[in-house]
Amino acid sequence: MSESSPATQAAHPKDYTGAKLGMWLFLFTEVLLFGGLFILYAVYLQRYPEGFRLGGEQLNVWFGGGNTLVLLTSSLSVAMAITALQRGRVRQTMGLVGVTVAMAFCFLVNKYFEWSAKIHHGIYPSSPQLKELPAGEQVFFSIYYLTTGLHGIHVLVGMVMMGWVLLLIRRGKVNPEDYVTLENAGLYWHLVDLIWIFIFPLYYLIL
Amino acid sequence: MNQAASVSGQRGFWDASGGRRGIGTWVFSTDHKRIGLLYFYSTLAFFCVGVLLGLALRLELFAPGADLFTPQQYNALFTLHGVVMIFLFIIPGIPAAFGNLVMPIQIGAEDVAFPRLNLLSWWLYAIGAIMALTSLFTAGGAPDTGWTFYVPFSVRTTTNVSLATLAVFIIGFSGILTGLNFLVTIHRLRAPGMTWMRIPLFTWALYATAWVQVLATPVLGITVLLIFAERVIGTGLFDPTRGGDPIMYQHLFWIYSHPAVYIMILPAMGVVTDIIPVFARKPVFGYKAIAISSLAIAGAGSVVWAHHMVTSGMSDTAVMVFSLLTFLVAIPSAIKVFNWVATLYKGSIALDPPLLFALSFIFLFSIGGLTGLVLGAAATDVHVHDTYFVVGHFHFVMFGGTGFAYFAAMHYWLPKIYGRMYSRKAAVWGWALLTFGFIVLYMSMMIVGVEGMPRRYYDYLPKFTFWNQLSTIGSWILVLGLVIMFVNIFRGLLRGEPAGANPWGGASLEWQTSSPPPLENFDHEPEVTHGPYDFRKAGL
Amino acid sequence: MNEHDKGHIVPYATLVAVWAALLTLTIMTVAASRIDLGALNIWVALVIACSKSVLVIGFFMHMKYENRLFRLFLLVAVVTLTVFIGFTFFDVLYR
């Protein structure tokens, strides 16, 4: 099945398997990009278990939990959008992709308030107040800001990508016969969710 | 370029401008051959820049004391030499330039899997290169950290390291996209009959390389981003006074940069593997062993990074584990060397320029590889760490290895792309001077290193003078060889005799199409019925 | 074979069931973090996060319905990341 037969090529001018394979490879590079930060996380957690515990206690589980709910639900909606498009229900698909975009926006708003609260308390990289804290907590908050910041950028990119796909669906460029773009955008969005699945317990639930 | 024209009225893809005009036929083309040539010209230009910088370094070192440059200028020079040669020449050199030129033809494809992404890769490379050059003249001046950007210096120096790290990030991204593209191309676009065991070994090497590009480069991405964040917002992750650990920077850096050595050398090994059987007129010895050893090198090479850090103060356990693992890489590398030699054994050898460069590769790379074991073994590494021995070893592997393979690839494949042949006699002269100059230049470095001269200093004790002068004289011979080689090859490619479809008598697919190849590589889709080195079945 | 290229259609019911399972696991991981298990806490959190990932990758990302090559690729990537993290501990753990 790795070789596409002439029959399928006739049905799809594009090489679907190839396109998805490329997207998966790209996702691996994203995983490894975050992997660098997770290496640092693992090493510093091993060195400063107490500092990480104290740092984690200062993060708001409700913000983190709320955003988990938002991302999981947006993942559901984009997965359903693919099913809907495969079944030829274009309007429903647009609705579901719209929900995903809205959820992504929700996530960012949530993140904005969460970060503002922390920064308001004087905890941000190289702030005077942070430099007073013990070494372990300083490191914790540095990695926290870097990881969630990088993740936030990915949410933003994912949101733009979803908005663009929405436009393509509306123009009929992505349709029940040719929907690999939606699938690939969906894959990217699920990756954003996957990384959050690890960020949430590792940062918010170290108690 | 235009002269590549009138070769028996056939200009192949050179004629297919895609409806664009002027420079647009190049920088907006999605044809893998044009993108390959873009990469070829740009990597070659940066190679020349790197050579000039290296020549300047050797001039400064001709005599002890301050001669031409201030210490600060010298620091900037070796940093630039490193950054330009590594990130702008060696890493993209063979995979992006010759990979793009040859790989799709070798597997019988019309193009790579994602042609527009391929063009984007080149654009990213060009943007990154421009940013790297901009960093020299803006803000605090040229970076002076060495190409490794080690903390804490890279965080504290007032030179323009921030922009340089972003440039490296973008160039890294370009490499990732090329790797991704090649992986999908090799998996999905092989011609009918092109089974995995009929893929030319150059393509196999690119396949292994692509995996390293995809999986290791992102770690470099995050590492340079961390340096950037460290400089801009002061995260303190590598600052011991704030709980950070500078050795973690070295881990992250080498997790990429050691595998990167295999991004540089694997395609080079692939070039040599493709050349040797053609000029020995014999099927390659141990096809499967060579193909698998490429993957083995990629795999084993990814787990040995900390052998660069033996004297950094990491744990003794790690020193021993990584030292042991390092020796594992020698096994697949040796398999390749033995297979090349076995292929030559009792062959009917044609000493044409590509083979000469390939032979130099085997000789110089073996020296580089074996001195690598001296550095890989912790006990000996402690003594020669950060001396000129390392510099010598490194150049034997990277220049003697990858550089010579790049030249071999030029002599082997460019007549296919341009449809014209260079002068073989001048090529032999260039090769001889190049090899001789190379050995004088870098062997002296190794000797002076064992005597104890540290690297990256712009001054040295008078007792090191002799070897340094010999080394500098070697650099002049080498440059003379380079000039002869480049002049000869470009004169040949513009005005030489028509090369014909198969000047060397190769059996792999790229020799079955015309020189230069047509836009989509073949007039009709090829059907593959035999292996890439099966000269008898190919009727040669 | 054509089915694979055409793409498997995952019914809404399955997707919603997976979503419910993910929410349950999220609640479980929060609950588990409130119990003091010492060093074990982090491993419990990781095991739950990995199970959630398996669900997302398998169903939302259609991995269950793709051909074997995709799973092989995924395995290579995961092993690489594990090795990068794990081997760093040869240093960190014994310094």
PDB file of N, CA, C and O in Angstrom, chain A residues 1 8 16-17 20 24 27-28 35 39 42 46-47 61 69 72-73 76 80 83-84 86-87 92 179 187 190 194 197-198 202 205-207, chain C residues 2 5-6 8-12 15 19 23 26 33-34 42 49 53 60-61 63 66-67 70 73-74 77 81 84-85 89 92-93 95:
ATOM      1  N   MET A   1       0.813  -1.195   0.000  1.00  0.00           N
ATOM      2  CA  MET A   1       0.000   0.000   0.000  1.00  0.00           C
ATOM      3  C   MET A   1       0.851   1.251   0.000  1.00  0.00           C
ATOM      4  O   MET A   1       0.352   2.358  -0.079  1.00  0.00           O
ATOM      5  N   THR A   8      -5.760   4.880  -7.820  1.00  0.00           N
ATOM      6  CA  THR A   8      -5.907   5.935  -6.827  1.00  0.00           C
ATOM      7  C   THR A   8      -5.345   7.242  -7.340  1.00  0.00           C
ATOM      8  O   THR A   8      -5.822   8.305  -6.984  1.00  0.00           O
ATOM      9  N   TYR A  16      -1.696  11.653  -1.668  1.00  0.00           N
ATOM     10  CA  TYR A  16      -2.155  11.880  -0.293  1.00  0.00           C
ATOM     11  C   TYR A  16      -1.191  11.320   0.731  1.00  0.00           C
ATOM     12  O   TYR A  16      -0.834  11.978   1.699  1.00  0.00           O
ATOM     13  N   THR A  17      -0.795  10.061   0.493  1.00  0.00           N
ATOM     14  CA  THR A  17       0.089   9.431   1.472  1.00  0.00           C
ATOM     15  C   THR A  17       1.381  10.224   1.595  1.00  0.00           C
ATOM     16  O   THR A  17       1.861  10.482   2.702  1.00  0.00           O
ATOM     17  N   LYS A  20       0.822  13.436   3.571  1.00  0.00           N
ATOM     18  CA  LYS A  20       0.673  13.215   5.015  1.00  0.00           C
ATOM     19  C   LYS A  20       1.989  12.773   5.639  1.00  0.00           C
ATOM     20  O   LYS A  20       2.328  13.161   6.754  1.00  0.00           O
ATOM     21  N   TRP A  24       3.789  14.496   8.772  1.00  0.00           N
ATOM     22  CA  TRP A  24       4.220  13.782   9.987  1.00  0.00           C
ATOM     23  C   TRP A  24       5.695  14.033  10.267  1.00  0.00           C
ATOM     24  O   TRP A  24       6.084  14.275  11.410  1.00  0.00           O
ATOM     25  N   LEU A  27       6.007  17.217  11.839  1.00  0.00           N
ATOM     26  CA  LEU A  27       5.591  17.175  13.250  1.00  0.00           C
ATOM     27  C   LEU A  27       6.705  16.621  14.130  1.00  0.00           C
ATOM     28  O   LEU A  27       6.916  17.089  15.250  1.00  0.00           O
ATOM     29  N   PHE A  28       7.446  15.641  13.610  1.00  0.00           N
ATOM     30  CA  PHE A  28       8.553  15.101  14.410  1.00  0.00           C
ATOM     31  C   PHE A  28       9.575  16.185  14.711  1.00  0.00           C
ATOM     32  O   PHE A  28      10.130  16.247  15.808  1.00  0.00           O
ATOM     33  N   GLY A  35      11.469  18.986  22.383  1.00  0.00           N
ATOM     34  CA  GLY A  35      12.282  18.000  23.087  1.00  0.00           C
ATOM     35  C   GLY A  35      13.470  18.643  23.785  1.00  0.00           C
ATOM     36  O   GLY A  35      13.797  18.289  24.916  1.00  0.00           O
ATOM     37  N   ILE A  39      14.295  18.201  27.653  1.00  0.00           N
ATOM     38  CA  ILE A  39      15.562  17.720  28.211  1.00  0.00           C
ATOM     39  C   ILE A  39      15.957  18.613  29.384  1.00  0.00           C
ATOM     40  O   ILE A  39      16.274  18.141  30.483  1.00  0.00           O
ATOM     41  N   ALA A  42      13.697  17.971  32.363  1.00  0.00           N
ATOM     42  CA  ALA A  42      14.001  16.724  33.078  1.00  0.00           C
ATOM     43  C   ALA A  42      15.236  16.898  33.953  1.00  0.00           C
ATOM     44  O   ALA A  42      15.244  16.502  35.126  1.00  0.00           O
ATOM     45  N   GLN A  46      15.255  16.994  38.116  1.00  0.00           N
ATOM     46  CA  GLN A  46      16.040  16.053  38.905  1.00  0.00           C
ATOM     47  C   GLN A  46      16.924  16.803  39.903  1.00  0.00           C
ATOM     48  O   GLN A  46      17.121  16.356  41.024  1.00  0.00           O
ATOM     49  N   ARG A  47      17.407  17.978  39.497  1.00  0.00           N
ATOM     50  CA  ARG A  47      18.319  18.712  40.374  1.00  0.00           C
ATOM     51  C   ARG A  47      17.579  19.504  41.453  1.00  0.00           C
ATOM     52  O   ARG A  47      18.062  19.632  42.561  1.00  0.00           O
ATOM     53  N   VAL A  61      -3.950  26.029  38.663  1.00  0.00           N
ATOM     54  CA  VAL A  61      -4.431  24.797  38.025  1.00  0.00           C
ATOM     55  C   VAL A  61      -5.689  25.065  37.209  1.00  0.00           C
ATOM     56  O   VAL A  61      -5.934  24.409  36.207  1.00  0.00           O
ATOM     57  N   LEU A  69      -8.995  21.763  28.704  1.00  0.00           N
ATOM     58  CA  LEU A  69     -10.343  21.496  28.200  1.00  0.00           C
ATOM     59  C   LEU A  69     -10.539  22.143  26.829  1.00  0.00           C
ATOM     60  O   LEU A  69     -11.035  21.522  25.887  1.00  0.00           O
ATOM     61  N   LEU A  72      -8.450  20.213  24.137  1.00  0.00           N
ATOM     62  CA  LEU A  72      -8.991  18.887  23.827  1.00  0.00           C
ATOM     63  C   LEU A  72     -10.246  19.017  22.987  1.00  0.00           C
ATOM     64  O   LEU A  72     -10.455  18.279  22.023  1.00  0.00           O
ATOM     65  N   THR A  73     -11.083  19.986  23.351  1.00  0.00           N
ATOM     66  CA  THR A  73     -12.334  20.161  22.620  1.00  0.00           C
ATOM     67  C   THR A  73     -12.060  20.648  21.191  1.00  0.00           C
ATOM     68  O   THR A  73     -12.695  20.193  20.239  1.00  0.00           O
ATOM     69  N   LEU A  76     -11.131  17.799  19.161  1.00  0.00           N
ATOM     70  CA  LEU A  76     -12.316  17.036  18.765  1.00  0.00           C
ATOM     71  C   LEU A  76     -12.984  17.690  17.573  1.00  0.00           C
ATOM     72  O   LEU A  76     -13.332  17.029  16.587  1.00  0.00           O
ATOM     73  N   MET A  80     -13.632  16.091  13.942  1.00  0.00           N
ATOM     74  CA  MET A  80     -14.986  15.934  13.406  1.00  0.00           C
ATOM     75  C   MET A  80     -15.131  16.646  12.063  1.00  0.00           C
ATOM     76  O   MET A  80     -15.862  16.193  11.179  1.00  0.00           O
ATOM     77  N   THR A  83     -14.140  14.323   9.347  1.00  0.00           N
ATOM     78  CA  THR A  83     -15.216  13.362   9.098  1.00  0.00           C
ATOM     79  C   THR A  83     -16.339  14.014   8.302  1.00  0.00           C
ATOM     80  O   THR A  83     -16.832  13.444   7.322  1.00  0.00           O
ATOM     81  N   ALA A  84     -16.714  15.233   8.714  1.00  0.00           N
ATOM     82  CA  ALA A  84     -17.816  15.920   8.043  1.00  0.00           C
ATOM     83  C   ALA A  84     -17.500  16.160   6.572  1.00  0.00           C
ATOM     84  O   ALA A  84     -18.335  15.927   5.692  1.00  0.00           O
ATOM     85  N   GLN A  86     -15.355  14.503   4.721  1.00  0.00           N
ATOM     86  CA  GLN A  86     -15.328  13.219   4.011  1.00  0.00           C
ATOM     87  C   GLN A  86     -16.745  12.790   3.640  1.00  0.00           C
ATOM     88  O   GLN A  86     -16.978  12.147   2.630  1.00  0.00           O
ATOM     89  N   ARG A  87     -17.714  13.152   4.506  1.00  0.00           N
ATOM     90  CA  ARG A  87     -19.100  12.782   4.224  1.00  0.00           C
ATOM     91  C   ARG A  87     -19.791  13.813   3.335  1.00  0.00           C
ATOM     92  O   ARG A  87     -20.994  13.710   3.074  1.00  0.00           O
ATOM     93  N   GLN A  92     -21.255  22.083   7.571  1.00  0.00           N
ATOM     94  CA  GLN A  92     -20.913  21.571   8.897  1.00  0.00           C
ATOM     95  C   GLN A  92     -19.404  21.651   9.128  1.00  0.00           C
ATOM     96  O   GLN A  92     -18.947  22.041  10.198  1.00  0.00           O
ATOM     97  N   TYR A 179      -9.124  17.019   0.223  1.00  0.00           N
ATOM     98  CA  TYR A 179      -9.161  17.621   1.555  1.00  0.00           C
ATOM     99  C   TYR A 179      -7.877  17.394   2.344  1.00  0.00           C
ATOM    100  O   TYR A 179      -7.848  17.517   3.556  1.00  0.00           O
ATOM    101  N   LEU A 187      -3.560  17.775  11.559  1.00  0.00           N
ATOM    102  CA  LEU A 187      -2.425  17.093  12.200  1.00  0.00           C
ATOM    103  C   LEU A 187      -1.604  18.094  13.006  1.00  0.00           C
ATOM    104  O   LEU A 187      -1.206  17.833  14.141  1.00  0.00           O
ATOM    105  N   HIS A 190      -3.433  19.006  16.164  1.00  0.00           N
ATOM    106  CA  HIS A 190      -3.375  17.944  17.177  1.00  0.00           C
ATOM    107  C   HIS A 190      -2.021  17.929  17.868  1.00  0.00           C
ATOM    108  O   HIS A 190      -1.920  17.628  19.054  1.00  0.00           O
ATOM    109  N   LEU A 194      -1.150  17.835  21.676  1.00  0.00           N
ATOM    110  CA  LEU A 194      -0.289  16.805  22.264  1.00  0.00           C
ATOM    111  C   LEU A 194       0.756  17.411  23.180  1.00  0.00           C
ATOM    112  O   LEU A 194       1.010  16.909  24.281  1.00  0.00           O
ATOM    113  N   ILE A 197      -0.679  18.437  26.343  1.00  0.00           N
ATOM    114  CA  ILE A 197      -0.983  17.287  27.197  1.00  0.00           C
ATOM    115  C   ILE A 197       0.189  16.988  28.124  1.00  0.00           C
ATOM    116  O   ILE A 197       0.019  16.569  29.262  1.00  0.00           O
ATOM    117  N   PHE A 198       1.410  17.259  27.649  1.00  0.00           N
ATOM    118  CA  PHE A 198       2.575  17.047  28.509  1.00  0.00           C
ATOM    119  C   PHE A 198       2.883  18.272  29.369  1.00  0.00           C
ATOM    120  O   PHE A 198       3.289  18.145  30.514  1.00  0.00           O
ATOM    121  N   LEU A 202       3.235  18.485  33.733  1.00  0.00           N
ATOM    122  CA  LEU A 202       4.622  18.718  34.128  1.00  0.00           C
ATOM    123  C   LEU A 202       4.823  20.073  34.791  1.00  0.00           C
ATOM    124  O   LEU A 202       5.704  20.244  35.625  1.00  0.00           O
ATOM    125  N   LEU A 205       1.000  20.616  37.678  1.00  0.00           N
ATOM    126  CA  LEU A 205       0.582  19.611  38.657  1.00  0.00           C
ATOM    127  C   LEU A 205       1.738  19.031  39.456  1.00  0.00           C
ATOM    128  O   LEU A 205       1.624  17.992  40.065  1.00  0.00           O
ATOM    129  N   ILE A 206       2.904  19.701  39.408  1.00  0.00           N
ATOM    130  CA  ILE A 206       4.011  19.239  40.243  1.00  0.00           C
ATOM    131  C   ILE A 206       3.756  19.769  41.641  1.00  0.00           C
ATOM    132  O   ILE A 206       4.040  20.915  41.938  1.00  0.00           O
ATOM    133  N   LEU A 207       3.175  18.945  42.489  1.00  0.00           N
ATOM    134  CA  LEU A 207       2.780  19.462  43.804  1.00  0.00           C
ATOM    135  C   LEU A 207       3.524  18.744  44.909  1.00  0.00           C
ATOM    136  O   LEU A 207       3.913  17.619  44.775  1.00  0.00           O
TER     137      LEU A 207
ATOM    138  N   ASN C   2      -7.320   1.196  -2.036  1.00  0.00           N
ATOM    139  CA  ASN C   2      -7.903   2.485  -2.365  1.00  0.00           C
ATOM    140  C   ASN C   2      -8.498   3.138  -1.133  1.00  0.00           C
ATOM    141  O   ASN C   2      -8.435   4.341  -0.985  1.00  0.00           O
ATOM    142  N   ASP C   5      -6.030   5.348   0.661  1.00  0.00           N
ATOM    143  CA  ASP C   5      -5.733   6.640   0.072  1.00  0.00           C
ATOM    144  C   ASP C   5      -6.940   7.560   0.180  1.00  0.00           C
ATOM    145  O   ASP C   5      -6.816   8.750   0.367  1.00  0.00           O
ATOM    146  N   LYS C   6      -8.093   6.961   0.059  1.00  0.00           N
ATOM    147  CA  LYS C   6      -9.326   7.747   0.130  1.00  0.00           C
ATOM    148  C   LYS C   6      -9.500   8.287   1.544  1.00  0.00           C
ATOM    149  O   LYS C   6     -10.093   9.332   1.751  1.00  0.00           O
ATOM    150  N   HIS C   8      -9.847   6.816   5.811  1.00  0.00           N
ATOM    151  CA  HIS C   8     -10.845   6.142   6.612  1.00  0.00           C
ATOM    152  C   HIS C   8     -11.743   7.195   7.253  1.00  0.00           C
ATOM    153  O   HIS C   8     -11.279   8.202   7.746  1.00  0.00           O
ATOM    154  N   ILE C   9     -13.053   6.945   7.250  1.00  0.00           N
ATOM    155  CA  ILE C   9     -13.967   7.898   7.877  1.00  0.00           C
ATOM    156  C   ILE C   9     -14.217   7.454   9.316  1.00  0.00           C
ATOM    157  O   ILE C   9     -14.751   6.370   9.548  1.00  0.00           O
ATOM    158  N   VAL C  10     -13.814   8.280  10.267  1.00  0.00           N
ATOM    159  CA  VAL C  10     -14.038   7.939  11.672  1.00  0.00           C
ATOM    160  C   VAL C  10     -15.363   8.547  12.108  1.00  0.00           C
ATOM    161  O   VAL C  10     -15.549   9.755  12.003  1.00  0.00           O
ATOM    162  N   PRO C  11     -16.292   7.702  12.578  1.00  0.00           N
ATOM    163  CA  PRO C  11     -17.618   8.233  12.942  1.00  0.00           C
ATOM    164  C   PRO C  11     -17.534   9.198  14.124  1.00  0.00           C
ATOM    165  O   PRO C  11     -16.652   9.094  14.966  1.00  0.00           O
ATOM    166  N   TYR C  12     -18.516  10.137  14.163  1.00  0.00           N
ATOM    167  CA  TYR C  12     -18.567  11.111  15.262  1.00  0.00           C
ATOM    168  C   TYR C  12     -18.558  10.429  16.617  1.00  0.00           C
ATOM    169  O   TYR C  12     -17.885  10.882  17.544  1.00  0.00           O
ATOM    170  N   LEU C  15     -15.206   9.609  17.866  1.00  0.00           N
ATOM    171  CA  LEU C  15     -14.440  10.802  18.223  1.00  0.00           C
ATOM    172  C   LEU C  15     -14.892  11.364  19.560  1.00  0.00           C
ATOM    173  O   LEU C  15     -14.083  11.728  20.412  1.00  0.00           O
ATOM    174  N   TRP C  19     -12.856  11.808  23.060  1.00  0.00           N
ATOM    175  CA  TRP C  19     -12.811  13.100  23.764  1.00  0.00           C
ATOM    176  C   TRP C  19     -13.197  12.910  25.237  1.00  0.00           C
ATOM    177  O   TRP C  19     -12.527  13.427  26.133  1.00  0.00           O
ATOM    178  N   LEU C  23     -10.966  13.618  28.618  1.00  0.00           N
ATOM    179  CA  LEU C  23     -11.359  14.450  29.759  1.00  0.00           C
ATOM    180  C   LEU C  23     -11.234  13.659  31.056  1.00  0.00           C
ATOM    181  O   LEU C  23     -10.735  14.164  32.067  1.00  0.00           O
ATOM    182  N   THR C  26      -7.774  13.495  32.078  1.00  0.00           N
ATOM    183  CA  THR C  26      -7.307  14.784  32.614  1.00  0.00           C
ATOM    184  C   THR C  26      -7.689  14.899  34.087  1.00  0.00           C
ATOM    185  O   THR C  26      -6.871  15.299  34.921  1.00  0.00           O
ATOM    186  N   SER C  33      -2.243  13.880  41.133  1.00  0.00           N
ATOM    187  CA  SER C  33      -1.207  14.805  41.589  1.00  0.00           C
ATOM    188  C   SER C  33      -1.462  15.256  43.032  1.00  0.00           C
ATOM    189  O   SER C  33      -0.579  15.772  43.693  1.00  0.00           O
ATOM    190  N   ARG C  34      -2.711  15.072  43.515  1.00  0.00           N
ATOM    191  CA  ARG C  34      -3.025  15.491  44.892  1.00  0.00           C
ATOM    192  C   ARG C  34      -2.585  14.434  45.910  1.00  0.00           C
ATOM    193  O   ARG C  34      -2.545  14.690  47.091  1.00  0.00           O
ATOM    194  N   ILE C  42       5.639  11.905  39.344  1.00  0.00           N
ATOM    195  CA  ILE C  42       6.004  12.349  37.996  1.00  0.00           C
ATOM    196  C   ILE C  42       5.790  11.218  37.002  1.00  0.00           C
ATOM    197  O   ILE C  42       5.331  11.432  35.881  1.00  0.00           O
ATOM    198  N   ALA C  49      -0.206  11.010  30.686  1.00  0.00           N
ATOM    199  CA  ALA C  49      -0.017  11.864  29.511  1.00  0.00           C
ATOM    200  C   ALA C  49       0.257  11.019  28.267  1.00  0.00           C
ATOM    201  O   ALA C  49      -0.238  11.316  27.178  1.00  0.00           O
ATOM    202  N   SER C  53      -1.820  10.752  24.813  1.00  0.00           N
ATOM    203  CA  SER C  53      -1.197  10.926  23.496  1.00  0.00           C
ATOM    204  C   SER C  53      -1.571   9.798  22.558  1.00  0.00           C
ATOM    205  O   SER C  53      -1.848  10.012  21.383  1.00  0.00           O
ATOM    206  N   PHE C  60      -7.697  10.784  16.739  1.00  0.00           N
ATOM    207  CA  PHE C  60      -7.822  12.122  16.150  1.00  0.00           C
ATOM    208  C   PHE C  60      -6.884  12.272  14.954  1.00  0.00           C
ATOM    209  O   PHE C  60      -7.213  12.894  13.953  1.00  0.00           O
ATOM    210  N   MET C  61      -5.679  11.717  15.081  1.00  0.00           N
ATOM    211  CA  MET C  61      -4.708  11.900  14.001  1.00  0.00           C
ATOM    212  C   MET C  61      -4.721  10.731  13.018  1.00  0.00           C
ATOM    213  O   MET C  61      -3.843  10.627  12.165  1.00  0.00           O
ATOM    214  N   MET C  63      -3.845   7.738  13.086  1.00  0.00           N
ATOM    215  CA  MET C  63      -2.706   6.818  12.985  1.00  0.00           C
ATOM    216  C   MET C  63      -3.158   5.368  12.925  1.00  0.00           C
ATOM    217  O   MET C  63      -2.559   4.545  12.239  1.00  0.00           O
ATOM    218  N   GLU C  66      -3.724   4.515   9.334  1.00  0.00           N
ATOM    219  CA  GLU C  66      -2.674   4.707   8.328  1.00  0.00           C
ATOM    220  C   GLU C  66      -1.898   3.407   8.143  1.00  0.00           C
ATOM    221  O   GLU C  66      -2.012   2.478   8.954  1.00  0.00           O
ATOM    222  N   ASN C  67      -1.035   3.372   7.111  1.00  0.00           N
ATOM    223  CA  ASN C  67      -0.281   2.133   6.924  1.00  0.00           C
ATOM    224  C   ASN C  67       0.912   2.059   7.862  1.00  0.00           C
ATOM    225  O   ASN C  67       1.242   3.009   8.564  1.00  0.00           O
ATOM    226  N   PHE C  70       3.862   4.704   8.629  1.00  0.00           N
ATOM    227  CA  PHE C  70       3.670   5.859   9.509  1.00  0.00           C
ATOM    228  C   PHE C  70       4.030   5.500  10.944  1.00  0.00           C
ATOM    229  O   PHE C  70       4.674   6.280  11.649  1.00  0.00           O
ATOM    230  N   PHE C  73       7.776   5.296  11.336  1.00  0.00           N
ATOM    231  CA  PHE C  73       8.356   6.642  11.422  1.00  0.00           C
ATOM    232  C   PHE C  73       8.181   7.204  12.828  1.00  0.00           C
ATOM    233  O   PHE C  73       9.098   7.756  13.419  1.00  0.00           O
ATOM    234  N   LEU C  74       6.953   7.064  13.346  1.00  0.00           N
ATOM    235  CA  LEU C  74       6.656   7.588  14.681  1.00  0.00           C
ATOM    236  C   LEU C  74       7.569   6.941  15.712  1.00  0.00           C
ATOM    237  O   LEU C  74       8.123   7.607  16.591  1.00  0.00           O
ATOM    238  N   ALA C  77      10.995   8.455  15.687  1.00  0.00           N
ATOM    239  CA  ALA C  77      11.050   9.781  16.311  1.00  0.00           C
ATOM    240  C   ALA C  77      10.986   9.673  17.828  1.00  0.00           C
ATOM    241  O   ALA C  77      11.754  10.327  18.547  1.00  0.00           O
ATOM    242  N   LEU C  81      13.895  10.807  20.606  1.00  0.00           N
ATOM    243  CA  LEU C  81      13.690  11.764  21.699  1.00  0.00           C
ATOM    244  C   LEU C  81      14.034  11.117  23.031  1.00  0.00           C
ATOM    245  O   LEU C  81      14.715  11.717  23.879  1.00  0.00           O
ATOM    246  N   PHE C  84      17.751  10.927  23.439  1.00  0.00           N
ATOM    247  CA  PHE C  84      18.347  12.238  23.726  1.00  0.00           C
ATOM    248  C   PHE C  84      18.163  12.594  25.209  1.00  0.00           C
ATOM    249  O   PHE C  84      19.092  13.047  25.872  1.00  0.00           O
ATOM    250  N   ILE C  85      16.943  12.385  25.717  1.00  0.00           N
ATOM    251  CA  ILE C  85      16.704  12.720  27.117  1.00  0.00           C
ATOM    252  C   ILE C  85      17.442  11.733  28.018  1.00  0.00           C
ATOM    253  O   ILE C  85      18.165  12.116  28.940  1.00  0.00           O
ATOM    254  N   PHE C  89      21.187  11.813  30.942  1.00  0.00           N
ATOM    255  CA  PHE C  89      21.244  11.455  32.354  1.00  0.00           C
ATOM    256  C   PHE C  89      22.486  10.641  32.718  1.00  0.00           C
ATOM    257  O   PHE C  89      22.798  10.495  33.888  1.00  0.00           O
ATOM    258  N   VAL C  92      24.057  13.768  34.025  1.00  0.00           N
ATOM    259  CA  VAL C  92      23.399  14.478  35.107  1.00  0.00           C
ATOM    260  C   VAL C  92      23.261  13.632  36.380  1.00  0.00           C
ATOM    261  O   VAL C  92      23.453  14.116  37.489  1.00  0.00           O
ATOM    262  N   LEU C  93      22.986  12.368  36.191  1.00  0.00           N
ATOM    263  CA  LEU C  93      22.714  11.498  37.337  1.00  0.00           C
ATOM    264  C   LEU C  93      23.987  11.145  38.107  1.00  0.00           C
ATOM    265  O   LEU C  93      23.944  10.863  39.293  1.00  0.00           O
ATOM    266  N   ARG C  95      26.955  13.004  38.256  1.00  0.00           N
ATOM    267  CA  ARG C  95      27.971  14.049  38.367  1.00  0.00           C
ATOM    268  C   ARG C  95      28.455  14.199  39.805  1.00  0.00           C
ATOM    269  O   ARG C  95      27.722  14.035  40.730  1.00  0.00           O
TER     270      ARG C  95
END
